[in-house]
Coordinates of C-alpha atoms and ligand atoms in Angstrom, one line a residue:
X22 CA -20.5 -1.1 9.5
X23 CA -18.4 0.5 6.8
X24 CA -15.2 -1.2 5.6
X25 CA -12.4 0.3 3.5
X26 CA -10.0 -2.1 1.7
X27 CA -6.8 -0.8 0.1
X28 CA -5.1 -3.3 -2.2
X29 CA -1.6 -3.7 -3.7
X30 CA -0.2 -6.4 -5.9
X31 CA 3.3 -7.3 -4.8
X32 CA 2.1 -9.0 -1.6
X33 CA -0.3 -11.3 -3.3
X34 CA 0.9 -14.9 -2.8
X35 CA 1.8 -16.0 -6.3
X36 CA 3.3 -12.7 -7.3
X37 CA 7.1 -12.8 -7.2
X38 CA 8.4 -11.0 -10.3
X39 CA 7.9 -7.8 -12.3
X40 CA 6.3 -9.9 -15.1
X41 CA 3.4 -10.1 -12.6
X42 CA 3.4 -6.5 -11.5
X43 CA 4.2 -4.4 -14.6
X44 CA 1.3 -3.2 -16.7
X45 CA 2.8 -4.8 -19.8
X46 CA 4.1 -7.8 -17.8
X47 CA 3.6 -11.2 -19.4
X48 CA 1.9 -12.6 -16.4
X49 CA 0.1 -9.5 -15.2
X50 CA -3.3 -11.0 -16.3
X51 CA -2.8 -13.9 -13.8
X52 CA -1.7 -11.7 -10.9
X53 CA -4.6 -9.3 -11.3
X54 CA -7.0 -12.3 -11.2
X55 CA -5.4 -13.5 -7.9
X56 CA -5.6 -9.9 -6.5
X57 CA -9.3 -9.7 -7.4
X58 CA -10.1 -13.0 -5.8
X59 CA -8.2 -12.0 -2.6
X60 CA -10.2 -8.8 -2.4
X61 CA -13.4 -10.7 -3.0
X62 CA -12.6 -13.1 -0.2
X63 CA -12.1 -10.1 2.2
X64 CA -15.3 -8.4 1.0
X65 CA -17.3 -11.6 1.3
X66 CA -16.1 -12.2 4.9
X67 CA -16.8 -8.6 5.9
X68 CA -20.3 -8.8 4.6
X69 CA -20.9 -12.1 6.4
X70 CA -19.6 -10.3 9.6
X71 CA -22.1 -7.5 9.1
X72 CA -20.5 -4.9 6.8
X73 CA -23.2 -2.8 5.1
X74 CA -20.8 -0.9 2.8
X75 CA -17.3 -2.0 1.5
X76 CA -15.2 0.5 -0.5
X77 CA -12.2 -1.0 -2.3
X78 CA -9.2 1.1 -3.5
X79 CA -7.1 -0.4 -6.3
X80 CA -3.7 0.9 -5.2
X81 CA -1.1 -0.7 -7.5
X82 CA 0.7 1.3 -10.1
X83 CA -1.8 2.7 -12.6
X84 CA -4.6 1.4 -10.2
X85 CA -6.4 -0.4 -13.0
X86 CA -5.7 -3.9 -11.9
X87 CA -8.8 -5.4 -10.4
X88 CA -11.0 -7.3 -12.9
X89 CA -14.2 -5.3 -12.7
X90 CA -16.4 -8.0 -14.2
X91 CA -15.3 -10.3 -11.4
X92 CA -15.6 -7.8 -8.5
X93 CA -17.8 -8.9 -5.6
X94 CA -21.2 -7.2 -6.1
X95 CA -21.3 -5.9 -2.5
X96 CA -18.2 -3.7 -3.2
X97 CA -17.6 -0.4 -4.8
X98 CA -14.2 0.4 -6.2
X99 CA -11.9 3.4 -6.6
X100 CA -10.3 2.6 -10.0
X101 CA -7.7 4.7 -11.9
X102 CA -5.0 7.0 -10.6
X103 CA -5.3 10.6 -11.8
X104 CA -6.6 13.2 -9.4
X105 CA -6.0 11.1 -6.3
X106 CA -4.8 13.1 -3.3
X107 CA -4.6 10.2 -0.9
X108 CA -2.8 7.6 -3.1
X109 CA -3.6 4.1 -2.0
X110 CA -6.1 5.5 0.6
X111 CA -8.3 7.5 -1.8
X112 CA -11.9 7.7 -0.8
X113 CA -11.3 7.0 2.9
X114 CA -12.9 9.4 5.4
X115 CA -13.9 9.4 9.1
X116 CA -17.2 7.6 8.4
X117 CA -15.4 4.2 8.0
X118 CA -15.1 1.7 10.9
X119 CA -12.0 -0.3 9.7
X120 CA -9.3 -0.5 7.1
X121 CA -7.9 -3.7 5.6
X122 CA -4.7 -3.7 3.6
X123 CA -4.6 -6.6 1.1
X124 CA -1.6 -7.8 -1.0
X125 CA 1.1 -5.5 0.5
X126 CA 4.9 -5.8 0.5
X127 CA 7.3 -4.4 3.0
X128 CA 9.3 -1.2 2.7
X129 CA 12.4 -0.8 0.4
X130 CA 15.6 -2.4 1.7
X131 CA 13.9 -5.2 3.7
X132 CA 13.9 -8.9 3.0
X133 CA 10.4 -8.8 1.5
X134 CA 9.7 -10.1 -2.0
X135 CA 9.4 -7.2 -4.4
X136 CA 10.2 -4.8 -1.6
X137 CA 10.0 -1.1 -2.4
X138 CA 8.4 2.1 -1.2
X139 CA 6.1 4.0 -3.5
X140 CA 8.4 4.2 -6.5
X141 CA 11.0 1.5 -6.9
X142 CA 12.9 3.4 -9.5
X143 CA 13.9 6.5 -7.5
X144 CA 13.6 5.9 -3.7
X145 CA 15.9 4.1 -1.2
X146 CA 14.1 5.3 2.0
X147 CA 11.2 7.3 3.3
X148 CA 10.6 8.5 6.8
X149 CA 7.8 10.3 8.7
X150 CA 9.1 12.4 11.6
X151 CA 12.3 10.5 11.4
X152 CA 10.7 7.0 11.5
X153 CA 11.4 4.7 8.5
X154 CA 8.1 3.9 6.8
X155 CA 6.8 1.8 3.9
X156 CA 3.4 1.9 2.2
X157 CA 1.7 -0.1 4.9
X158 CA 2.9 2.4 7.5
X159 CA 2.0 5.5 5.5
X160 CA -1.5 4.1 4.8
X161 CA -1.9 3.4 8.5
X162 CA -0.9 6.9 9.4
X163 CA -3.4 8.4 6.9
X164 CA -6.2 6.1 8.3
X165 CA -5.2 7.2 11.8
X166 CA -5.6 10.9 10.9
X167 CA -9.2 10.1 10.0
X168 CA -9.6 8.2 13.3
X169 CA -10.0 4.8 11.5
X170 CA -8.0 1.7 12.7
X171 CA -6.2 -0.7 10.4
X172 CA -7.7 -4.0 11.5
X173 CA -6.5 -6.5 9.0
X174 CA -3.6 -6.9 6.5
X175 CA -2.3 -9.6 4.1
X176 CA 1.1 -10.0 2.4
X177 CA 4.4 -11.8 2.9
X178 CA 5.9 -12.6 6.3
X179 CA 8.3 -9.6 6.2
X180 CA 5.4 -7.2 5.3
X181 CA 3.2 -8.6 8.1
X182 CA 6.0 -8.2 10.6
X183 CA 6.4 -4.6 9.5
X184 CA 2.7 -4.1 9.9
X185 CA 2.6 -5.5 13.4
X186 CA 5.6 -3.5 14.5
X187 CA 3.6 -0.3 13.9
X188 CA 0.1 -1.7 14.7
X189 CA 0.4 -4.8 17.0
X190 CA -3.4 -5.1 17.2
X191 CA -3.7 -5.9 13.4
X192 CA -4.9 -9.4 12.4
X193 CA -2.7 -10.6 9.6
X194 CA -2.8 -13.2 6.9
X195 CA 0.7 -14.3 6.0
X196 CA 0.3 -15.7 2.4
X197 CA 3.9 -15.8 1.2
X198 CA 7.4 -16.4 2.7
X199 CA 10.3 -14.5 1.0
X200 CA 13.2 -16.5 -0.5
X201 CA 14.6 -13.4 -2.2
X202 CA 13.6 -10.3 -4.1
X203 CA 12.1 -12.3 -6.9
X204 CA 11.3 -15.6 -5.2
X205 CA 9.1 -16.8 -2.4
X206 CA 7.4 -19.9 -1.0
X207 CA 3.8 -19.3 -2.1
X208 CA 0.3 -20.8 -1.6
X209 CA -2.6 -21.8 -3.9
X210 CA -5.1 -19.0 -4.4
X211 CA -7.7 -21.1 -2.6
X212 CA -5.6 -21.5 0.5
X213 CA -4.6 -17.8 0.4
X214 CA -8.3 -16.7 0.2
X215 CA -9.2 -19.0 3.2
X216 CA -6.4 -17.3 5.3
X217 CA -7.7 -13.8 4.3
X218 CA -11.3 -14.8 5.2
X219 CA -10.2 -16.1 8.6
X220 CA -8.1 -12.9 9.3
X221 CA -11.1 -10.7 8.4
X222 CA -13.3 -12.7 10.7
X223 CA -10.8 -12.4 13.6
X224 CA -10.4 -8.7 13.0
X225 CA -14.0 -7.8 12.9
X226 CA -14.7 -9.9 16.1
X227 CA -12.0 -7.9 17.8
X228 CA -12.9 -4.5 16.2
X229 CA -13.6 -2.7 19.6
X230 CA -9.9 -3.5 20.5
X231 CA -8.4 -1.9 17.4
X232 CA -6.4 1.3 17.8
X233 CA -5.5 4.1 15.5
X234 CA -2.0 5.4 14.7
X235 CA -1.2 9.0 15.6
X236 CA 1.5 11.2 14.2
X237 CA 2.8 14.6 15.5
X238 CA 1.9 17.8 13.6
X239 CA 3.5 19.5 11.9
X240 CA 4.6 16.4 10.0
X241 CA 7.9 15.9 8.2
X242 CA 8.2 13.4 5.3
X243 CA 11.8 12.9 4.2
X244 CA 12.7 11.0 1.0
X245 CA 16.2 9.5 0.2
X246 CA 16.8 9.1 -3.6
X247 CA 19.0 6.6 -5.5
X248 CA 21.3 9.4 -6.8
X249 CA 21.9 13.1 -6.2
X250 CA 20.4 14.1 -9.6
X251 CA 17.0 12.7 -8.4
X252 CA 17.4 14.6 -5.1
X253 CA 18.3 17.8 -7.1
X254 CA 15.0 17.4 -9.0
X255 CA 12.9 16.9 -5.9
X256 CA 14.6 19.9 -4.3
X257 CA 13.1 22.1 -7.0
X258 CA 9.8 22.0 -5.1
X259 CA 9.1 25.1 -3.0
X260 CA 9.2 24.5 0.8
X261 CA 11.6 21.6 0.7
X262 CA 14.8 21.3 2.7
X263 CA 17.9 19.5 1.4
X264 CA 18.8 17.2 4.4
X265 CA 21.7 15.5 2.6
X266 CA 23.2 15.1 -0.9
X267 CA 20.7 12.3 -1.4
X268 CA 17.7 13.4 0.7
X269 CA 15.0 16.0 0.6
X270 CA 12.4 16.7 3.3
X271 CA 9.1 18.6 3.4
X272 CA 7.2 19.6 6.5
X273 CA 3.4 19.9 6.2
X274 CA 0.8 21.1 8.6
X275 CA -0.4 17.5 8.8
X276 CA 0.2 14.1 7.1
X277 CA -2.2 15.0 4.3
X278 CA -0.1 18.0 3.2
X279 CA 3.2 16.1 3.7
X280 CA 1.8 13.1 1.8
X281 CA 0.7 15.2 -1.2
X282 CA 4.1 16.9 -1.2
X283 CA 5.9 13.5 -1.3
X284 CA 4.0 12.6 -4.4
X285 CA 5.2 15.8 -6.1
X286 CA 8.8 15.2 -5.1
X287 CA 8.6 11.7 -6.4
X288 CA 7.1 12.9 -9.7
X289 CA 9.9 15.5 -10.1
X290 CA 12.5 12.8 -9.5
X291 CA 10.9 10.3 -11.9
X292 CA 10.7 13.0 -14.6
X293 CA 14.4 13.7 -14.1
X294 CA 15.2 10.0 -14.3
X295 CA 13.2 9.8 -17.5
X296 CA 15.3 12.6 -19.0
X297 CA 18.7 11.2 -17.9
X298 CA 18.4 7.5 -18.5
X299 CA 19.3 6.7 -22.1
Ligands
ZN22 ZN1 3.1 -1.0 -3.3

């Protein structure tokens, strides 16, 4: 049994502020230790349940968060960002039996602690074929295109509600309850890891019941930007359609093409923001 684990940072229990999530944040060192321990709990539970291979993908920001010297020895890790074509799902293919999403937040504009989608600096909404999506959803769609089900997820209560709306079969570990954008009711890491272990055990016992997400082809990914200058920049990309003053869409042959295009549009907008913000 092969397990793929994608991990983010904003949905880890003690993480409530950019000082935890920014690369130069004062408390990033603490947050990355909690993230590593959460991933290790999931790896350990998966191995106990019969996993023969576990691939972990560090999916937050620069994707160099997990503390390698503490990584569970049964896991291998996708580490670092450049050259990725599948973002937080790099390394996944049809040979895997299940995906776990650890430490995730809900989409931008929801009452989830540290809510955002892909780039908090430039985007106010993302949709796939007209349906609003966050990172949890986009990752599930990519997994589905490979025929692999999302079986387990962890994050705050809003993120887990979002996950179950799209994939009602997913076993979730709610490890944080939002109070506001930068505040939440949180757990000790030990309790959090126990909940993650239990969710992995439940998920792998129920693996035959897990389903995959399907999406129609061709696949349209539309991005709404914070201001029209950012949309102007994204609209430079060939093949895009300007759907409003604030929004740009790209239709790909499949989700893989649309997903790569969305990263290019975001990169163009981020570059524009870099030039215009004094
Ligand atoms: Zn994220």
